[in-house]
Amino acid sequence: MAVTAADVVVVGAGPVGLAVACGLLAHGVNVRVIDKASAPATTSRANFVHARGSEVLDRLGALGDLPERSVRAMKITTYLGGEPVMRMHFGDPGMQTAAPPMVISQAEVEAVLRDRLVELGGRVEWDTPLVGLRQDRSAVTAQVSGGTELRSPWLIGCDGTGSTTRRLAGIGFPGVRLSERFLLADVHLDWQLDRSGTTGWIHPDGMVGAMPMPDGLWRVIAYDPGPGDFGPGDLERLLFERTGHQVNVTGTVWLSEFRVHRRLADSYRRGRVLIAGDAGHSHAPFGGQGMLTGLGDAENLAFKLALVVDGRATAALLDTYQAERRPLATEVLRNTSAATKLNIADRGVGRFLRDRVVLPLLGLPRVQRWLTHQTSQLWVNYRGGPLAARSLPLRTPRPGDRIPDQRCVGADGQSTRLYEQLGGRWAVLGSGTGAGLVDAGLVDTARTFLGDDVVGLRGSETATGDAYLVRPDGHLAWRGRDAAGLADWLTSALTLGRVH
C-alpha cells in the first residue's frame, strides 16, 4: 500500500540531494529525503569547493563556519625529474566575489547541509534504499526496502554515478572510460613538504600529487599504483619512488581506488522523475568540478520545481533545468577529460606536449588567471537559454548572467546583502544609492506571479537605471522599468517555459 510521502521525494543525501532539499524547503515545499546508507559518510571524497560552490552554500544558508575550518592551499607546484617545472597560483577569478574557494572534506560540507536541513524542518531517512519506481500522470510511486511505497508528485534522484533512480526511470548514461586505476588516500604523513599548496610529480610510472587538508591530513592521488591491494607500506614505497621524498605514513583515514569515466545522461527528466549531480554527469576528479556542478544543478532545479509544486508555473518550466544545466555539464566534461589525458600521458606526443608545451604555458600569469576563472564556474551564464530574452540591447548584465553579491538596502532601511536575501526568494533590485526602494509596482507585479517570496532591494552596485529581477540562484531573469514588460516575461516563463 502506497503512503503519501511529500510534495517531493529526494533520493540521496549527499551534497546535491541535501542542497536541493534545502532549496525546496526554503521555498516552503514539503520534502522527504531517503538514502540507502545506514549513516552519514565520514570519508572526504571530494575535497575542494570553488567560489561558485561557496556562493551556492551561502544562498542556501549552509556556508556556516566552513571557511574558517578550511585550508586555503591555492597554489600548485609540479616537479619533473626532481626540478620544479610549473608553479601555479590560483588567485582572484575576477568576477566580483567574496566567496572563498575552500579545501574541505565533502563530509564536512554534507554535515553543514544536514544542519541546515534540520533548521528548515527536514531530516534524512537512512537505511532506506530505493528498489522500485513507477509513475503515472499525477504522481511517482517509489518502492523502498521492506515493501513500503512512497507516493509523491515528484521525485529527484541525487544518488550518484550508479544512480538507481536513473536506471529505474530508464534514462541512458552513455560514456567511456578514460583511465586505468587511480589511488586516493587521506593520510597523516611524516615528511617535510610545504602545506601552502598542492605538490605534483610527473614520473614515468604515473603522476602523483599531494594536497594539504584540514587537521594535518594529506590527500594523495596516484595514477596506476600497481596491481592488488594497497596498504600504508605500499604508499610509502610509491611516494619515495615517484617523489624522491622519504615518507612515513603515520595514520590512514581513507584509502580508495577508482577509474575515470566520462558519462552524461541522455536526459535530466523522465516524466515526474528528475536527476541531478553525479546521477546526470560523471567527472574526472581533476579541477574539483563534480560537486561544484552538482550544487549548481540543485539550486537551479529547486526554485523551478518549487514554482511548479506551488501551482505558479506549468511543468514546462522544468524543461529549462536541462536546457540550462546540461550544456554546462557537457563543457565541464570536455575540460576534465582533457585534464585527465594530460595528467596520465606517459609516452610519445602526449607526454612531449605536456612536459614541454603545456606546463610552461601554465606558468604564465595570464593563463593562471584564466584557469582560476574557468574552475571557479563564476562565468556560468544562461544567455541564449529559454528564459533569457534576446530582444534587449547588448547591455550588461544580460538576462541569464550571474549577478554578483553586493550590499543592498532593504525595505526596513537596513543594510543587507543580496545573497543573504535570496535564500528561497527572488529579488527586485533597484539602481542607485538614493532614498527609497525600487518601484513598488514592479515588486507587486513580481509577487502577483511568484508569491510572497519576492523582496525589494536597492543595490549599491546597480547603476544602469533599470531594475533587475534576480532569480533565487543569483542569475538575472529580467531587466527593465516597465511593470507590464515584467508581467509579460513572467507570463511566458511560467506558462511556456521560455521567453522571446
XYZ file of C-alpha atoms in Angstrom:
500
model
C 0.000 0.000 0.000
C 1.384 3.358 -1.008
C 1.590 6.176 1.504
C 1.588 9.845 0.572
C 5.159 10.901 1.200
C 5.573 14.613 0.471
C 5.480 17.072 -2.407
C 8.927 15.811 -3.451
C 10.987 12.727 -2.597
C 14.739 13.245 -2.855
C 16.806 10.079 -3.270
C 20.337 10.526 -1.945
C 21.669 12.538 0.996
C 24.987 13.608 -0.483
C 25.771 17.286 -1.075
C 23.477 17.557 -4.109
C 20.499 15.812 -2.533
C 20.853 17.850 0.647
C 21.237 21.094 -1.326
C 18.135 20.515 -3.452
C 16.151 19.525 -0.357
C 17.260 22.684 1.484
C 16.379 24.785 -1.549
C 12.897 23.275 -1.787
C 12.240 23.608 1.949
C 13.316 27.252 1.847
C 10.556 27.779 -0.733
C 8.000 26.076 1.502
C 7.919 22.729 -0.338
C 7.408 19.579 1.741
C 10.349 17.216 1.103
C 11.265 13.694 2.133
C 14.946 12.680 1.839
C 15.901 8.995 1.711
C 19.300 7.314 1.440
C 20.396 3.693 1.235
C 23.366 4.250 3.564
C 22.961 3.433 7.239
C 24.570 6.701 8.370
C 26.294 9.814 7.011
C 29.581 9.288 5.180
C 32.728 10.147 7.124
C 35.266 9.971 4.283
C 36.271 13.084 2.396
C 35.739 12.012 -1.260
C 35.529 15.437 -2.964
C 37.684 17.917 -1.063
C 37.587 21.235 -2.930
C 34.780 23.800 -3.057
C 35.309 26.515 -5.649
C 33.983 30.063 -5.324
C 30.663 29.350 -7.023
C 30.070 26.400 -4.718
C 30.650 28.683 -1.735
C 28.152 31.141 -3.198
C 25.516 28.407 -3.557
C 26.047 27.318 0.054
C 25.835 30.958 1.141
C 22.495 31.483 -0.608
C 21.177 28.268 0.942
C 22.194 29.454 4.406
C 24.586 26.498 4.626
C 28.045 28.041 4.431
C 28.377 28.065 8.195
C 31.912 28.034 9.533
C 33.337 26.057 6.612
C 35.608 28.947 5.503
C 37.203 29.130 8.949
C 37.784 25.366 9.068
C 39.065 25.010 5.514
C 42.610 25.158 4.157
C 43.458 27.860 1.601
C 46.066 25.964 -0.385
C 45.810 27.996 -3.557
C 48.982 27.068 -5.409
C 50.274 24.046 -7.320
C 53.936 23.185 -7.839
C 54.783 20.442 -10.319
C 58.124 18.627 -10.471
C 59.683 16.741 -13.376
C 62.929 14.865 -12.837
C 63.377 16.487 -9.426
C 63.102 20.041 -10.807
C 60.094 22.383 -10.499
C 58.689 22.876 -13.998
C 55.477 24.720 -13.130
C 54.315 26.929 -10.290
C 50.687 27.937 -10.486
C 48.804 30.300 -8.198
C 45.007 30.369 -8.052
C 44.098 33.981 -7.411
C 41.103 36.259 -7.821
C 38.783 34.842 -10.511
C 37.969 38.429 -11.492
C 34.218 38.010 -11.087
C 33.360 40.197 -8.069
C 33.088 37.596 -5.350
C 33.944 37.430 -1.687
C 33.124 33.713 -1.620
C 36.250 31.755 -0.725
C 37.440 28.645 -2.530
C 37.945 26.013 0.154
C 39.900 22.816 0.665
C 37.464 20.968 2.912
C 36.175 17.419 3.157
C 32.916 16.622 1.394
C 31.814 15.023 4.661
C 32.121 18.423 6.372
C 30.098 20.108 3.613
C 27.391 17.474 3.986
C 27.321 17.942 7.775
C 26.628 21.672 7.444
C 23.939 20.987 4.825
C 22.294 18.430 7.146
C 22.246 21.012 9.937
C 20.566 23.455 7.574
C 18.081 20.773 6.505
C 17.048 20.275 10.130
C 16.728 24.046 10.661
C 14.296 24.128 7.739
C 12.234 21.275 9.167
C 13.636 18.340 7.189
C 15.547 15.174 8.040
C 17.299 12.281 6.321
C 15.802 8.790 6.443
C 18.819 6.473 6.492
C 18.781 2.785 5.602
C 16.036 3.433 3.056
C 17.169 2.245 -0.378
C 15.071 2.833 -3.476
C 14.264 -0.550 -5.035
C 11.381 0.184 -7.409
C 9.801 3.045 -9.288
C 6.695 3.644 -11.337
C 4.868 6.773 -12.343
C 1.560 7.859 -13.800
C 0.197 11.192 -14.959
C -0.237 12.559 -11.448
C 2.471 11.058 -9.231
C 5.538 8.881 -8.739
C 5.425 5.771 -6.560
C 8.784 4.837 -5.084
C 9.204 1.411 -3.539
C 11.749 1.278 -0.749
C 13.122 -1.590 1.319
C 10.602 -3.531 3.378
C 7.882 -3.168 0.755
C 6.893 0.371 1.710
C 5.758 2.571 -1.169
C 6.106 6.353 -1.114
C 3.803 8.272 -3.429
C 4.576 11.872 -4.314
C 4.047 14.240 -7.242
C 7.800 14.471 -7.968
C 10.990 12.517 -7.307
C 14.591 13.696 -7.696
C 17.465 11.234 -7.978
C 20.688 12.556 -6.445
C 22.105 9.101 -5.877
C 25.438 9.297 -7.675
C 27.004 7.797 -10.766
C 25.473 4.389 -10.059
C 22.046 6.013 -9.679
C 19.221 3.572 -9.048
C 16.798 6.381 -9.848
C 18.290 6.918 -13.285
C 18.240 3.205 -14.051
C 14.653 2.686 -12.880
C 13.498 5.748 -14.824
C 15.053 4.349 -17.995
C 17.445 7.256 -18.574
C 20.567 6.352 -20.544
C 24.039 7.182 -19.227
C 26.454 6.712 -22.125
C 30.158 7.363 -21.855
C 33.678 5.987 -21.998
C 36.473 5.023 -19.631
C 39.390 7.454 -19.735
C 41.961 5.875 -17.445
C 43.222 2.855 -15.584
C 43.345 2.729 -11.809
C 43.930 5.725 -9.552
C 44.646 5.556 -5.846
C 43.111 8.105 -3.443
C 44.326 8.293 0.147
C 43.644 10.628 3.063
C 46.600 10.068 5.363
C 48.809 11.576 8.033
C 52.346 11.800 6.692
C 55.653 12.495 8.369
C 57.596 14.403 5.717
C 58.946 17.854 5.049
C 56.640 19.310 2.404
C 55.118 22.753 2.046
C 51.468 22.800 3.218
C 50.663 26.091 1.495
C 49.702 24.336 -1.722
C 49.443 21.147 -3.738
C 52.594 19.461 -4.996
C 52.644 17.151 -8.007
C 55.321 14.935 -9.519
C 55.459 13.706 -13.113
C 57.002 10.246 -13.224
C 57.303 7.567 -15.924
C 55.306 5.135 -13.755
C 52.463 7.639 -13.276
C 51.747 11.031 -11.790
C 51.319 11.556 -8.059
C 50.027 14.566 -6.164
C 49.684 15.620 -2.532
C 47.227 18.248 -1.282
C 47.126 19.541 2.320
C 43.779 19.163 4.078
C 42.438 20.328 7.436
C 43.534 18.643 10.665
C 47.008 17.916 9.352
C 45.830 15.437 6.727
C 47.176 14.992 3.222
C 45.145 13.920 0.198
C 47.357 11.759 -2.036
C 46.344 10.826 -5.571
C 48.457 8.463 -7.669
C 47.918 7.051 -11.141
C 48.484 3.360 -11.833
C 49.744 2.452 -8.346
C 50.209 -1.209 -9.260
C 48.141 -4.392 -9.055
C 46.477 -5.846 -5.981
C 45.580 -4.367 -2.614
C 47.311 -1.220 -1.458
C 48.326 -0.519 2.143
C 50.331 2.128 4.051
C 53.636 0.391 3.331
C 52.887 0.341 -0.381
C 52.077 4.049 -0.243
C 55.391 4.850 1.447
C 57.230 2.935 -1.252
C 55.283 4.591 -4.081
C 55.845 8.091 -2.720
C 59.564 7.517 -2.320
C 59.928 6.060 -5.825
C 57.974 8.830 -7.547
C 58.828 11.900 -5.447
C 62.267 11.143 -4.033
C 60.999 12.011 -0.530
C 61.373 9.580 2.337
C 57.890 9.403 3.839
C 56.373 7.737 6.884
C 52.614 7.091 6.852
C 51.654 7.717 10.493
C 47.896 7.317 10.086
C 45.424 6.241 7.414
C 41.923 7.758 7.348
C 40.765 6.547 3.954
C 42.085 4.533 1.021
C 40.120 4.196 -2.208
C 40.603 3.282 -5.846
C 38.774 4.479 -8.930
C 38.897 4.593 -12.699
C 37.948 7.751 -14.530
C 34.832 7.632 -16.689
C 33.216 10.393 -18.703
C 29.443 9.972 -18.771
C 26.470 12.235 -19.439
C 22.811 11.302 -19.027
C 20.630 11.361 -22.135
C 18.084 13.445 -20.251
C 17.733 15.079 -16.841
C 13.999 14.366 -16.701
C 11.710 11.472 -17.446
C 8.123 12.471 -16.690
C 7.898 13.243 -12.989
C 11.390 11.932 -12.233
C 14.412 14.244 -12.387
C 18.103 13.641 -11.745
C 20.865 15.945 -10.544
C 24.567 15.888 -9.757
C 26.603 12.755 -10.436
C 23.423 10.901 -11.376
C 23.469 13.063 -14.508
C 27.189 13.518 -15.165
C 30.327 11.604 -14.184
C 33.558 13.606 -13.920
C 37.260 13.123 -13.522
C 38.490 14.493 -10.175
C 40.876 16.999 -11.728
C 39.737 20.588 -11.205
C 37.185 19.868 -8.483
C 34.239 20.225 -10.860
C 31.990 17.306 -9.847
C 30.462 18.516 -6.578
C 30.583 22.098 -7.845
C 28.487 21.294 -10.919
C 26.082 19.239 -8.821
C 25.471 22.074 -6.360
C 24.622 24.321 -9.304
C 22.175 21.693 -10.585
C 20.482 21.537 -7.186
C 19.977 25.272 -6.861
C 18.711 25.636 -10.433
C 16.199 22.821 -10.056
C 14.933 23.697 -6.582
C 13.402 27.095 -7.307
C 11.823 25.920 -10.568
C 10.254 22.816 -9.065
C 9.005 24.905 -6.132
C 7.068 27.130 -8.548
C 5.547 24.070 -10.227
C 4.589 22.443 -6.910
C 3.006 25.722 -5.786
C 0.936 25.866 -8.966
C 2.547 29.102 -10.123
C 4.243 27.517 -13.150
C 3.459 24.709 -15.536
C 5.667 21.645 -15.768
C 7.165 23.154 -18.946
C 9.352 25.290 -16.672
C 11.196 22.127 -15.605
C 12.451 21.625 -19.150
C 14.556 24.764 -18.671
C 16.514 22.917 -15.966
C 18.037 20.583 -18.529
C 18.293 23.315 -21.150
C 20.394 25.462 -18.802
C 22.430 22.850 -16.962
C 23.189 20.034 -19.404
C 25.228 22.213 -21.835
C 27.361 23.279 -18.873
C 27.956 19.644 -17.904
C 28.989 18.926 -21.496
C 31.627 21.661 -21.355
C 32.851 20.647 -17.906
C 33.203 17.026 -19.028
C 35.202 18.121 -22.047
C 37.592 20.102 -19.850
C 38.018 17.467 -17.131
C 38.577 14.784 -19.763
C 41.328 16.890 -21.305
C 42.903 17.360 -17.862
C 42.805 13.606 -17.265
C 44.512 12.816 -20.554
C 47.127 15.458 -19.820
C 47.873 14.067 -16.373
C 48.234 10.440 -17.451
C 50.155 10.982 -20.701
C 53.130 8.634 -20.447
C 54.634 8.410 -23.917
C 55.048 9.949 -27.348
C 53.421 13.168 -28.462
C 51.118 13.442 -25.457
C 53.990 13.354 -22.999
C 56.066 15.814 -25.035
C 53.182 18.306 -25.295
C 52.504 18.107 -21.571
C 56.102 18.435 -20.391
C 57.462 20.883 -22.961
C 54.451 22.939 -24.053
C 51.516 22.844 -21.614
C 53.407 23.019 -18.312
C 55.462 26.104 -19.334
C 52.256 27.785 -20.515
C 50.594 27.105 -17.150
C 53.324 29.145 -15.512
C 52.178 32.312 -17.284
C 50.133 34.713 -15.074
C 47.555 35.290 -17.811
C 46.955 31.550 -18.210
C 46.724 31.118 -14.439
C 44.094 33.867 -14.201
C 42.115 32.188 -16.964
C 42.255 28.798 -15.224
C 41.168 30.336 -11.920
C 38.263 31.929 -13.731
C 37.313 28.683 -15.504
C 37.464 26.389 -12.491
C 35.511 28.819 -10.287
C 32.420 28.478 -12.551
C 31.566 32.088 -11.738
C 31.495 32.646 -15.506
C 28.470 30.368 -15.936
C 25.534 32.131 -17.565
C 22.329 31.127 -19.286
C 22.400 33.592 -22.158
C 20.612 32.182 -25.158
C 18.642 29.794 -22.948
C 14.857 29.511 -22.904
C 14.472 32.009 -20.041
C 16.831 34.689 -21.412
C 15.127 37.301 -23.566
C 17.032 38.028 -26.782
C 15.400 41.304 -27.790
C 17.273 43.575 -25.386
C 20.228 45.745 -26.473
C 23.620 44.196 -25.795
C 23.967 45.779 -22.378
C 25.478 44.003 -19.421
C 24.376 42.360 -17.336
C 22.222 40.478 -19.798
C 19.395 38.090 -18.909
C 20.959 34.827 -17.786
C 24.082 36.477 -16.338
C 25.201 35.948 -12.767
C 24.565 38.979 -10.557
C 27.412 39.312 -8.021
C 26.677 39.598 -4.322
C 26.526 43.220 -3.188
C 25.489 45.449 -0.332
C 21.832 46.458 -0.504
C 19.257 48.462 1.389
C 16.152 46.512 2.396
C 12.549 47.601 2.926
C 13.357 48.420 6.564
C 16.148 50.770 5.503
C 18.800 48.464 6.914
C 21.929 47.377 5.112
C 21.981 43.770 3.944
C 23.500 41.526 1.260
C 21.826 40.395 -1.942
C 22.715 36.711 -1.466
C 21.546 36.763 2.135
C 18.147 37.946 0.901
C 17.952 35.413 -1.954
C 17.705 32.349 0.302
C 14.435 30.905 -1.025
C 13.409 34.222 -2.573
C 13.504 36.336 -5.704
C 14.718 39.948 -5.588
C 13.644 43.040 -7.464
C 16.857 45.036 -7.343
C 16.659 48.770 -7.927
C 19.505 51.018 -9.034
C 21.328 53.891 -7.414
C 22.018 54.839 -3.821
C 19.253 57.357 -3.162
C 16.498 57.044 -0.634
C 13.594 54.700 -1.183
C 13.333 51.310 -2.775
C 12.671 50.014 -6.227
C 9.348 50.905 -7.855
C 6.658 49.250 -5.748
C 4.722 48.439 -8.920
C 7.485 46.102 -10.053
C 7.612 44.359 -6.682
C 3.822 43.970 -6.644
C 3.870 42.573 -10.190
C 6.531 40.047 -9.295
C 4.593 38.973 -6.202
C 1.427 38.533 -8.244
C 3.171 35.822 -10.267
C 5.751 34.470 -7.793
C 4.003 34.790 -4.436
C 5.323 36.424 -1.309
C 8.867 35.124 -1.833
C 9.911 38.392 -3.507
C 11.990 41.066 -1.795
C 12.512 44.638 -2.970
C 16.058 45.941 -2.621
C 18.170 48.864 -3.696
C 21.594 47.687 -4.798
C 24.830 49.547 -4.181
C 26.328 48.366 -7.491
C 23.267 48.563 -9.745
C 23.592 51.868 -11.578
C 22.056 51.229 -15.001
C 18.696 52.848 -14.300
C 16.916 49.541 -14.905
C 15.512 47.326 -12.187
C 16.665 43.714 -12.121
C 14.572 40.679 -11.307
C 17.149 38.336 -9.765
C 16.423 34.615 -9.573
C 16.953 32.676 -6.326
C 20.125 31.205 -7.884
C 21.641 34.668 -8.362
C 21.082 34.967 -12.125
C 19.366 37.861 -13.894
C 15.875 36.901 -15.014
C 14.672 40.232 -16.421
C 15.713 43.867 -16.541
C 13.680 46.955 -17.322
C 11.473 49.684 -15.847
C 8.002 48.729 -17.039
C 5.714 46.577 -14.891
C 3.825 45.477 -17.989
C 7.044 44.202 -19.525
C 7.837 42.272 -16.355
C 4.359 40.761 -16.381
C 4.823 39.642 -19.997
C 8.148 37.992 -19.162
C 6.727 36.180 -16.136
C 3.675 35.002 -18.066
C 5.821 33.469 -20.803
C 8.409 31.970 -18.459
C 5.984 30.398 -16.025
C 3.481 29.033 -18.531
C 5.558 28.257 -21.597
C 8.945 27.595 -20.011
C 10.505 30.054 -22.424
C 10.530 33.756 -23.311
C 11.049 35.686 -26.523
